[in-house]
Amino acid sequence: MVIAEVPSFRLLIGFCLVGFGFSFKGPEMPLVCLTDFQAHAREHLSKSTWDFIEGGADDCCTRDENMAAFKKSGLPIRLRPRYLKDVSKVDMQTTIQGAEISTPICIAPTGFHRLAWPDGEMSTARAAQAASICYITSTYASCSLEDIVAAAPRGLRWFQLYVHPNRQINKQLIQKVESLGFKALVITVDVPKVGNRRHDITNQVNLMKNLWLKDLGSPETGNSMPYFQMSPIDPSICWEDLSWFQSMTRLPIILKGILTKEDAELAVKHNVHGIIVSNHGGRQLDEVPASIDALTEVVAAVKGKVEVYLDGGIRTGNDVLKALALGAKCVFVGRPILWGLAYKGEHGVKEVLDILKNEFHTSMTLTGCRSVAEINQDLIQFSRL
Ligand SMILES: Cc1cc2nc3c(=O)[nH]c(=O)nc-3n(C[C@H](O)[C@H](O)[C@H](O)COP(=O)(O)O)c2cc1C
């Protein structure tokens, strides 16, 4: 008897393995949560690509804490549901920087999508457009900005800028993204130097050189990225420089990577339009707080003057609900999008987004929230273990 061809027997084995703490997914079993996509990506991506996507800095304390803090760190965040409200209609729509999105779950900037799927960022853009959410395109996109826009011309896009040491190049790029219809400029502030990612060092992934040659093809093969997108990052940028960027563009400027009340206050003082509370998915300075733990401090500091968003460790609908209850206007998701891409390109990203959106709908319904405006701090309690 060939065991693999008898579905009921396989199911039985599956249940037994799950019961003993093993995860078993045959090819016919659907991926039902974001960590299923993670497991699939681990199996199917090359080791260096998997390590590049998954890696955190140093001991990966912050990367892991980003997830754990939603569930089971010192004071776990628990939900306080309210019942007997009419939740026959639950509306997840909201706005960011005045633009409507179908749900407060958007796509964080991550580089090099063609490592995960041949169409790379074009697939991501299509999935974001179909879902009516915002996609922040990275400076390190592996498709040209023109191709990304052409792939999803109606999508809401923001552009993430790593500031180049040459001002003229920044100016040209900002003008280009503005003319291509990007709706905000997201300046990443937490990379004056790339964090110490041990796996990448072991695998000799050098974003400026080896990745270009090894994974995306060399210029000679005609499969290369534009020079600028491999460009260096200016470590000398400081608060006073923001006015120069503001003079360059009419786009709202959003700072990504703020973790403290001091920097949040400075951001408001320097007239930025938004803040993304983020520790870069634990890939920069290790042993900073989980994003969700830094959120409250930043929200309190800005006193409602600018929108605050969060990324880092969002894996379930409850995570989204908790971030919104603690003051985020919207969350952004990083690695799970790459897992979705690695699974089935645009359709894989769509599946990841659908699952998260459906989970968030369930979270809202079961806590008695009929609209995003009804999500507030009363839904949260911090419990001792
Ligand atoms: C593979 C990878 C590449 C990334 N590239 C960028 C980038 O180009 N620019 C940037 O601002 N952040 C980048 N990030 C950080 C993400 O925008 C985001 O902060 C982080 O992934 C959120 O955590 P999560 O992966 O747990 O959702 C990258 C993250 C990963 C995992």
Short mmCIF file of C-alpha atoms and ligand atoms in Angstrom, two decimals:
data_model
loop_
_atom_site.label_atom_id
_atom_site.label_comp_id
_atom_site.label_asym_id
_atom_site.label_seq_id
_atom_site.Cartn_x
_atom_site.Cartn_y
_atom_site.Cartn_z
CA MET A 1 0.00 0.00 0.00
CA VAL A 2 1.29 3.50 -0.88
CA ILE A 3 0.43 5.48 2.22
CA ALA A 4 0.72 8.88 0.54
CA GLU A 5 -2.14 8.05 -1.83
CA VAL A 6 -4.69 7.27 0.87
CA PRO A 7 -6.01 10.69 1.97
CA SER A 8 -7.78 9.58 5.16
CA PHE A 9 -4.65 7.77 6.35
CA ARG A 10 -2.54 10.85 5.63
CA LEU A 11 -5.01 12.98 7.55
CA LEU A 12 -4.79 10.61 10.51
CA ILE A 13 -0.98 10.75 10.45
CA GLY A 14 -1.22 14.52 10.16
CA PHE A 15 -3.42 14.77 13.25
CA CYS A 16 -1.05 12.49 15.18
CA LEU A 17 1.99 14.57 14.22
CA VAL A 18 0.21 17.80 15.11
CA GLY A 19 -0.81 16.20 18.39
CA PHE A 20 2.85 15.47 19.13
CA GLY A 21 3.83 19.02 18.29
CA PHE A 22 5.03 18.41 14.72
CA SER A 23 3.63 20.39 11.84
CA PHE A 24 2.70 18.39 8.75
CA LYS A 25 1.43 19.90 5.56
CA GLY A 26 0.94 17.79 2.49
CA PRO A 27 0.75 19.59 -0.85
CA GLU A 28 -3.06 19.51 -0.83
CA MET A 29 -3.41 21.13 2.59
CA PRO A 30 -4.28 24.83 2.43
CA LEU A 31 -2.09 27.45 4.08
CA VAL A 32 -4.36 28.91 6.72
CA CYS A 33 -2.25 31.34 8.70
CA LEU A 34 0.77 33.54 8.02
CA THR A 35 3.23 31.17 9.69
CA ASP A 36 2.15 28.45 7.22
CA PHE A 37 3.49 30.73 4.47
CA GLN A 38 6.67 31.17 6.47
CA ALA A 39 7.16 27.38 6.66
CA HIS A 40 6.52 27.09 2.93
CA ALA A 41 9.06 29.83 2.17
CA ARG A 42 11.67 28.16 4.36
CA GLU A 43 11.25 24.94 2.38
CA HIS A 44 11.32 26.52 -1.06
CA LEU A 45 13.74 29.46 -1.00
CA SER A 46 17.51 29.08 -1.27
CA LYS A 47 19.27 29.20 2.09
CA SER A 48 20.90 32.59 1.44
CA THR A 49 17.58 34.16 0.34
CA TRP A 50 15.75 32.66 3.32
CA ASP A 51 18.45 33.92 5.69
CA PHE A 52 18.38 37.37 4.08
CA ILE A 53 14.61 37.67 4.47
CA GLU A 54 14.31 36.13 7.89
CA GLY A 55 17.48 37.49 9.46
CA GLY A 56 17.66 39.92 12.33
CA ALA A 57 20.65 41.78 13.75
CA ASP A 58 23.08 40.25 16.22
CA ASP A 59 21.26 37.82 18.58
CA CYS A 60 17.87 38.55 16.93
CA CYS A 61 16.41 39.52 20.33
CA THR A 62 14.34 42.35 18.88
CA ARG A 63 13.24 40.40 15.81
CA ASP A 64 11.81 37.66 18.05
CA GLU A 65 10.50 40.08 20.66
CA ASN A 66 8.47 41.88 17.96
CA MET A 67 6.24 38.80 17.72
CA ALA A 68 6.45 37.68 21.34
CA ALA A 69 5.44 41.08 22.70
CA PHE A 70 1.98 40.69 21.16
CA LYS A 71 1.50 37.38 22.96
CA LYS A 72 3.57 36.49 25.96
CA SER A 73 6.28 38.89 27.07
CA GLY A 74 6.40 40.37 30.60
CA LEU A 75 2.94 41.88 30.53
CA PRO A 76 0.98 40.14 27.77
CA ILE A 77 -1.49 42.31 25.93
CA ARG A 78 -4.92 40.76 26.31
CA LEU A 79 -8.25 41.75 24.76
CA ARG A 80 -11.40 42.93 26.54
CA PRO A 81 -14.32 41.96 24.32
CA ARG A 82 -17.68 43.70 24.50
CA TYR A 83 -20.79 41.76 23.56
CA LEU A 84 -24.44 42.32 22.61
CA LYS A 85 -23.60 45.01 20.12
CA ASP A 86 -24.97 44.59 16.63
CA VAL A 87 -21.94 43.30 14.73
CA SER A 88 -23.83 42.09 11.68
CA LYS A 89 -21.91 44.71 9.71
CA VAL A 90 -18.24 45.33 10.40
CA ASP A 91 -16.51 48.04 8.39
CA MET A 92 -12.71 47.79 8.16
CA GLN A 93 -12.20 50.82 5.92
CA THR A 94 -10.06 53.69 7.08
CA THR A 95 -7.78 56.42 5.71
CA ILE A 96 -4.07 57.15 5.81
CA GLN A 97 -2.85 60.63 4.89
CA GLY A 98 -6.37 61.26 3.61
CA ALA A 99 -6.42 58.30 1.20
CA GLU A 100 -8.98 55.53 1.64
CA ILE A 101 -7.82 51.96 2.22
CA SER A 102 -10.03 48.88 2.56
CA THR A 103 -8.41 47.81 5.81
CA PRO A 104 -5.64 49.20 8.05
CA ILE A 105 -3.19 46.51 6.90
CA CYS A 106 -0.64 47.69 4.33
CA ILE A 107 2.69 46.59 2.88
CA ALA A 108 5.99 47.70 4.47
CA PRO A 109 8.95 48.47 2.24
CA THR A 110 11.22 45.49 1.70
CA GLY A 111 13.96 45.28 -0.92
CA PHE A 112 14.71 42.80 -3.67
CA HIS A 113 11.32 41.13 -4.24
CA ARG A 114 12.71 39.33 -7.27
CA LEU A 115 14.65 37.14 -4.87
CA ALA A 116 11.30 35.63 -3.90
CA TRP A 117 9.43 35.71 -7.21
CA PRO A 118 10.49 36.51 -10.82
CA ASP A 119 8.03 39.40 -11.24
CA GLY A 120 9.10 40.82 -7.88
CA GLU A 121 7.62 44.17 -6.93
CA MET A 122 5.27 44.17 -9.93
CA SER A 123 3.42 41.22 -8.37
CA THR A 124 3.38 42.92 -4.98
CA ALA A 125 1.98 46.11 -6.49
CA ARG A 126 -0.79 44.20 -8.29
CA ALA A 127 -1.82 42.41 -5.10
CA ALA A 128 -1.85 45.68 -3.14
CA GLN A 129 -3.95 47.40 -5.80
CA ALA A 130 -6.44 44.50 -5.86
CA ALA A 131 -6.73 44.70 -2.08
CA SER A 132 -7.09 48.53 -2.08
CA ILE A 133 -4.29 49.01 0.39
CA CYS A 134 -1.06 51.00 0.38
CA TYR A 135 2.24 49.52 -0.81
CA ILE A 136 5.42 51.29 0.29
CA THR A 137 7.95 50.66 -2.45
CA SER A 138 11.55 50.34 -1.27
CA THR A 139 14.54 52.28 -2.60
CA TYR A 140 15.97 48.79 -3.06
CA ALA A 141 13.15 47.59 -5.31
CA SER A 142 14.42 45.08 -7.84
CA CYS A 143 11.99 46.21 -10.57
CA SER A 144 12.09 49.70 -12.04
CA LEU A 145 9.68 52.21 -10.56
CA GLU A 146 8.12 52.70 -14.00
CA ASP A 147 7.39 48.96 -14.28
CA ILE A 148 5.92 48.85 -10.78
CA VAL A 149 3.59 51.75 -11.55
CA ALA A 150 2.63 50.29 -14.93
CA ALA A 151 1.80 46.96 -13.27
CA ALA A 152 -0.72 48.57 -10.92
CA PRO A 153 -1.47 52.10 -12.13
CA ARG A 154 -4.43 52.66 -9.79
CA GLY A 155 -2.75 51.42 -6.61
CA LEU A 156 -1.97 53.65 -3.63
CA ARG A 157 1.81 53.81 -3.37
CA TRP A 158 4.25 55.53 -1.06
CA PHE A 159 7.97 55.62 -1.74
CA GLN A 160 10.55 54.67 0.90
CA LEU A 161 13.78 56.63 0.60
CA TYR A 162 17.19 55.63 1.84
CA VAL A 163 18.91 59.00 1.69
CA HIS A 164 21.77 58.98 -0.82
CA PRO A 165 24.95 60.89 0.07
CA ASN A 166 24.57 62.88 -3.16
CA ARG A 167 21.78 65.45 -2.73
CA GLN A 168 21.30 65.79 -6.47
CA ILE A 169 20.45 62.10 -6.77
CA ASN A 170 17.91 62.38 -3.95
CA LYS A 171 16.35 65.36 -5.69
CA GLN A 172 16.03 63.53 -9.01
CA LEU A 173 14.56 60.47 -7.35
CA ILE A 174 12.04 62.47 -5.31
CA GLN A 175 10.91 64.35 -8.41
CA LYS A 176 10.61 61.08 -10.26
CA VAL A 177 8.45 59.36 -7.63
CA GLU A 178 6.26 62.44 -7.37
CA SER A 179 5.72 62.50 -11.12
CA LEU A 180 5.02 58.75 -11.11
CA GLY A 181 2.13 59.31 -8.70
CA PHE A 182 3.57 58.10 -5.40
CA LYS A 183 1.57 59.78 -2.64
CA ALA A 184 4.06 60.07 0.23
CA LEU A 185 7.78 60.02 0.88
CA VAL A 186 8.80 57.64 3.67
CA ILE A 187 12.32 58.42 4.91
CA THR A 188 13.89 55.52 6.78
CA VAL A 189 15.90 56.91 9.70
CA ASP A 190 17.21 53.77 11.39
CA VAL A 191 19.89 52.81 8.87
CA PRO A 192 22.86 55.20 9.25
CA LYS A 193 24.73 51.91 8.90
CA VAL A 194 23.42 48.44 8.04
CA GLY A 195 22.87 46.28 11.13
CA ASN A 196 25.05 43.30 11.92
CA ARG A 197 23.21 40.43 10.25
CA ARG A 198 25.30 37.38 10.98
CA HIS A 199 23.69 34.99 8.50
CA ASP A 200 24.25 37.44 5.66
CA ILE A 201 27.89 37.75 6.65
CA THR A 202 28.21 33.95 6.75
CA ASN A 203 26.43 33.64 3.42
CA GLN A 204 28.46 36.55 2.06
CA VAL A 205 25.37 38.45 1.01
CA ASN A 206 26.60 41.89 0.19
CA LEU A 207 23.69 43.98 -1.01
CA MET A 208 25.92 46.19 -3.08
CA LYS A 209 27.81 43.42 -4.87
CA ASN A 210 27.16 39.73 -4.35
CA LEU A 211 23.39 39.85 -4.33
CA TRP A 212 23.49 41.65 -7.64
CA LEU A 213 25.76 39.04 -9.16
CA LYS A 214 24.51 35.89 -7.47
CA ASP A 215 20.78 36.19 -7.25
CA LEU A 216 19.64 38.83 -9.70
CA GLY A 217 22.12 38.41 -12.51
CA SER A 218 24.97 40.66 -13.53
CA PRO A 219 24.63 43.68 -15.82
CA GLU A 220 26.17 41.56 -18.57
CA THR A 221 23.24 39.14 -18.51
CA GLY A 222 20.82 42.02 -18.97
CA ASN A 223 19.14 41.09 -15.71
CA SER A 224 20.45 43.83 -13.49
CA MET A 225 19.04 46.55 -11.30
CA PRO A 226 19.43 50.27 -11.96
CA TYR A 227 22.53 51.65 -10.29
CA PHE A 228 20.69 53.95 -7.94
CA GLN A 229 18.76 51.15 -6.37
CA MET A 230 22.00 49.63 -5.11
CA SER A 231 23.16 52.96 -3.77
CA PRO A 232 24.78 53.78 -0.42
CA ILE A 233 22.99 55.43 2.50
CA ASP A 234 24.02 58.81 3.94
CA PRO A 235 24.97 58.42 7.63
CA SER A 236 25.28 62.21 8.13
CA ILE A 237 21.58 63.03 7.75
CA CYS A 238 20.09 64.86 10.75
CA TRP A 239 16.93 66.73 11.81
CA GLU A 240 18.01 70.01 10.20
CA ASP A 241 18.16 68.29 6.80
CA LEU A 242 14.43 67.59 6.79
CA SER A 243 13.62 71.10 5.63
CA TRP A 244 15.67 70.46 2.49
CA PHE A 245 13.50 67.42 1.69
CA GLN A 246 10.38 69.45 2.42
CA SER A 247 11.53 72.13 -0.01
CA MET A 248 11.99 69.42 -2.64
CA THR A 249 8.48 68.02 -2.65
CA ARG A 250 4.83 68.59 -1.94
CA LEU A 251 4.45 64.98 -0.83
CA PRO A 252 3.80 64.36 2.85
CA ILE A 253 6.96 63.18 4.59
CA ILE A 254 6.78 60.23 6.94
CA LEU A 255 9.65 59.06 9.15
CA LYS A 256 10.12 55.30 9.48
CA GLY A 257 12.02 53.85 12.40
CA ILE A 258 11.11 56.15 15.30
CA LEU A 259 11.08 54.39 18.71
CA THR A 260 11.25 57.12 21.37
CA LYS A 261 9.14 60.02 22.61
CA GLU A 262 12.09 62.38 22.16
CA ASP A 263 12.39 61.63 18.45
CA ALA A 264 8.60 61.63 18.06
CA GLU A 265 8.45 65.15 19.50
CA LEU A 266 11.26 66.28 17.20
CA ALA A 267 9.44 64.76 14.24
CA VAL A 268 6.34 66.81 15.03
CA LYS A 269 8.46 69.92 15.60
CA HIS A 270 10.01 69.42 12.15
CA ASN A 271 6.58 69.24 10.52
CA VAL A 272 6.58 65.66 9.30
CA HIS A 273 3.17 64.23 8.42
CA GLY A 274 3.50 60.79 9.95
CA ILE A 275 5.66 58.37 11.91
CA ILE A 276 6.11 54.65 11.44
CA VAL A 277 7.06 53.10 14.76
CA SER A 278 9.46 50.41 13.62
CA ASN A 279 12.70 48.69 14.53
CA HIS A 280 13.20 47.51 10.94
CA GLY A 281 11.91 44.04 11.80
CA GLY A 282 14.79 43.63 14.27
CA ARG A 283 17.35 43.96 11.49
CA GLN A 284 19.11 47.12 12.69
CA LEU A 285 19.95 47.81 16.35
CA ASP A 286 19.28 44.66 18.35
CA GLU A 287 17.85 44.87 21.89
CA VAL A 288 15.62 47.85 21.24
CA PRO A 289 12.00 47.38 22.34
CA ALA A 290 9.48 45.49 20.27
CA SER A 291 7.59 47.91 18.04
CA ILE A 292 4.32 47.34 19.89
CA ASP A 293 6.07 48.19 23.18
CA ALA A 294 7.39 51.47 21.76
CA LEU A 295 4.05 52.47 20.26
CA THR A 296 2.35 53.88 23.37
CA GLU A 297 5.24 56.24 24.13
CA VAL A 298 5.27 57.62 20.59
CA VAL A 299 1.48 57.97 20.39
CA ALA A 300 1.44 59.90 23.68
CA ALA A 301 4.27 62.18 22.52
CA VAL A 302 2.68 63.27 19.24
CA LYS A 303 -0.63 64.19 20.94
CA GLY A 304 -2.67 63.42 17.83
CA LYS A 305 -0.80 65.99 15.71
CA VAL A 306 0.39 63.43 13.13
CA GLU A 307 -0.66 59.93 12.17
CA VAL A 308 1.30 57.12 13.80
CA TYR A 309 1.69 53.73 12.13
CA LEU A 310 3.44 50.54 13.22
CA ASP A 311 5.35 47.69 11.65
CA GLY A 312 7.14 44.69 13.14
CA GLY A 313 5.81 41.30 14.18
CA ILE A 314 2.27 41.63 12.82
CA ARG A 315 1.20 38.05 12.13
CA THR A 316 -2.48 37.82 13.12
CA GLY A 317 -5.67 39.82 13.08
CA ASN A 318 -5.47 40.19 16.85
CA ASP A 319 -2.03 41.80 16.43
CA VAL A 320 -3.57 44.37 14.09
CA LEU A 321 -6.39 45.05 16.54
CA LYS A 322 -3.96 45.51 19.43
CA ALA A 323 -1.80 47.95 17.46
CA LEU A 324 -4.84 50.02 16.52
CA ALA A 325 -6.20 49.93 20.07
CA LEU A 326 -2.86 51.31 21.28
CA GLY A 327 -3.03 54.20 18.83
CA ALA A 328 -1.70 53.10 15.42
CA LYS A 329 -3.72 54.38 12.47
CA CYS A 330 -2.62 51.43 10.36
CA VAL A 331 -0.05 48.62 10.40
CA PHE A 332 2.47 47.58 7.80
CA VAL A 333 3.59 44.02 7.16
CA GLY A 334 7.10 43.06 5.98
CA ARG A 335 8.26 39.44 5.85
CA PRO A 336 4.82 37.79 5.39
CA ILE A 337 4.50 39.58 2.04
CA LEU A 338 7.76 38.00 0.91
CA TRP A 339 6.52 34.58 2.09
CA GLY A 340 3.38 35.12 0.02
CA LEU A 341 5.45 36.13 -3.01
CA ALA A 342 7.63 33.04 -2.63
CA TYR A 343 4.47 30.89 -2.50
CA LYS A 344 2.64 32.12 -5.62
CA GLY A 345 3.68 35.64 -6.57
CA GLU A 346 0.76 38.07 -6.75
CA HIS A 347 -1.71 35.34 -5.76
CA GLY A 348 0.39 34.33 -2.78
CA VAL A 349 0.49 37.94 -1.55
CA LYS A 350 -3.26 38.12 -2.07
CA GLU A 351 -3.73 35.00 0.06
CA VAL A 352 -1.57 36.40 2.85
CA LEU A 353 -3.49 39.69 2.80
CA ASP A 354 -6.86 37.92 2.67
CA ILE A 355 -6.02 35.75 5.66
CA LEU A 356 -4.84 38.72 7.73
CA LYS A 357 -7.85 40.78 6.70
CA ASN A 358 -10.29 37.97 7.53
CA GLU A 359 -8.61 37.43 10.89
CA PHE A 360 -8.84 41.15 11.61
CA HIS A 361 -12.53 41.08 10.68
CA THR A 362 -13.01 38.24 13.17
CA SER A 363 -11.06 40.15 15.84
CA MET A 364 -13.22 43.23 15.34
CA THR A 365 -16.44 41.23 15.36
CA LEU A 366 -15.58 39.24 18.48
CA THR A 367 -14.58 42.35 20.41
CA GLY A 368 -17.69 44.26 19.36
CA CYS A 369 -16.08 46.81 17.05
CA ARG A 370 -18.28 47.78 14.11
CA SER A 371 -15.87 50.29 12.64
CA VAL A 372 -12.18 51.09 12.93
CA ALA A 373 -13.16 54.28 14.77
CA GLU A 374 -14.56 52.13 17.59
CA ILE A 375 -11.20 50.47 18.26
CA ASN A 376 -9.65 52.08 21.32
CA GLN A 377 -7.62 51.44 24.45
CA ASP A 378 -10.61 50.09 26.38
CA LEU A 379 -10.14 46.88 24.38
CA ILE A 380 -6.77 46.23 25.98
CA GLN A 381 -5.57 44.95 29.31
CA PHE A 382 -2.00 44.11 30.32
CA SER A 383 -2.08 40.84 32.27
CA ARG A 384 0.52 39.31 34.53
CA LEU A 385 1.41 35.76 33.48
C1 LIG B 1 13.99 41.26 3.65
C2 LIG B 1 13.68 42.61 4.22
C3 LIG B 1 14.05 43.75 3.49
C4 LIG B 1 13.75 45.01 4.01
N1 LIG B 1 14.05 46.11 3.26
C5 LIG B 1 13.73 47.33 3.73
C6 LIG B 1 13.95 48.48 2.93
O1 LIG B 1 14.42 48.40 1.79
N2 LIG B 1 13.63 49.69 3.46
C7 LIG B 1 13.10 49.83 4.72
O2 LIG B 1 12.83 50.94 5.15
N3 LIG B 1 12.83 48.74 5.47
C8 LIG B 1 13.13 47.51 5.01
N4 LIG B 1 12.83 46.41 5.76
C9 LIG B 1 12.12 46.57 7.05
C10 LIG B 1 10.59 46.53 6.82
O3 LIG B 1 10.14 47.69 6.17
C11 LIG B 1 9.81 46.42 8.12
O4 LIG B 1 10.25 47.42 9.01
C12 LIG B 1 9.91 45.06 8.82
O5 LIG B 1 10.04 44.02 7.88
C13 LIG B 1 8.66 44.84 9.66
O6 LIG B 1 8.74 43.67 10.38
P1 LIG B 1 8.05 42.28 9.93
O7 LIG B 1 8.93 41.70 8.88
O8 LIG B 1 8.06 41.50 11.22
O9 LIG B 1 6.65 42.58 9.44
C14 LIG B 1 13.13 45.14 5.28
C15 LIG B 1 12.78 43.99 5.99
C16 LIG B 1 13.04 42.74 5.47
C17 LIG B 1 12.61 41.53 6.25
#
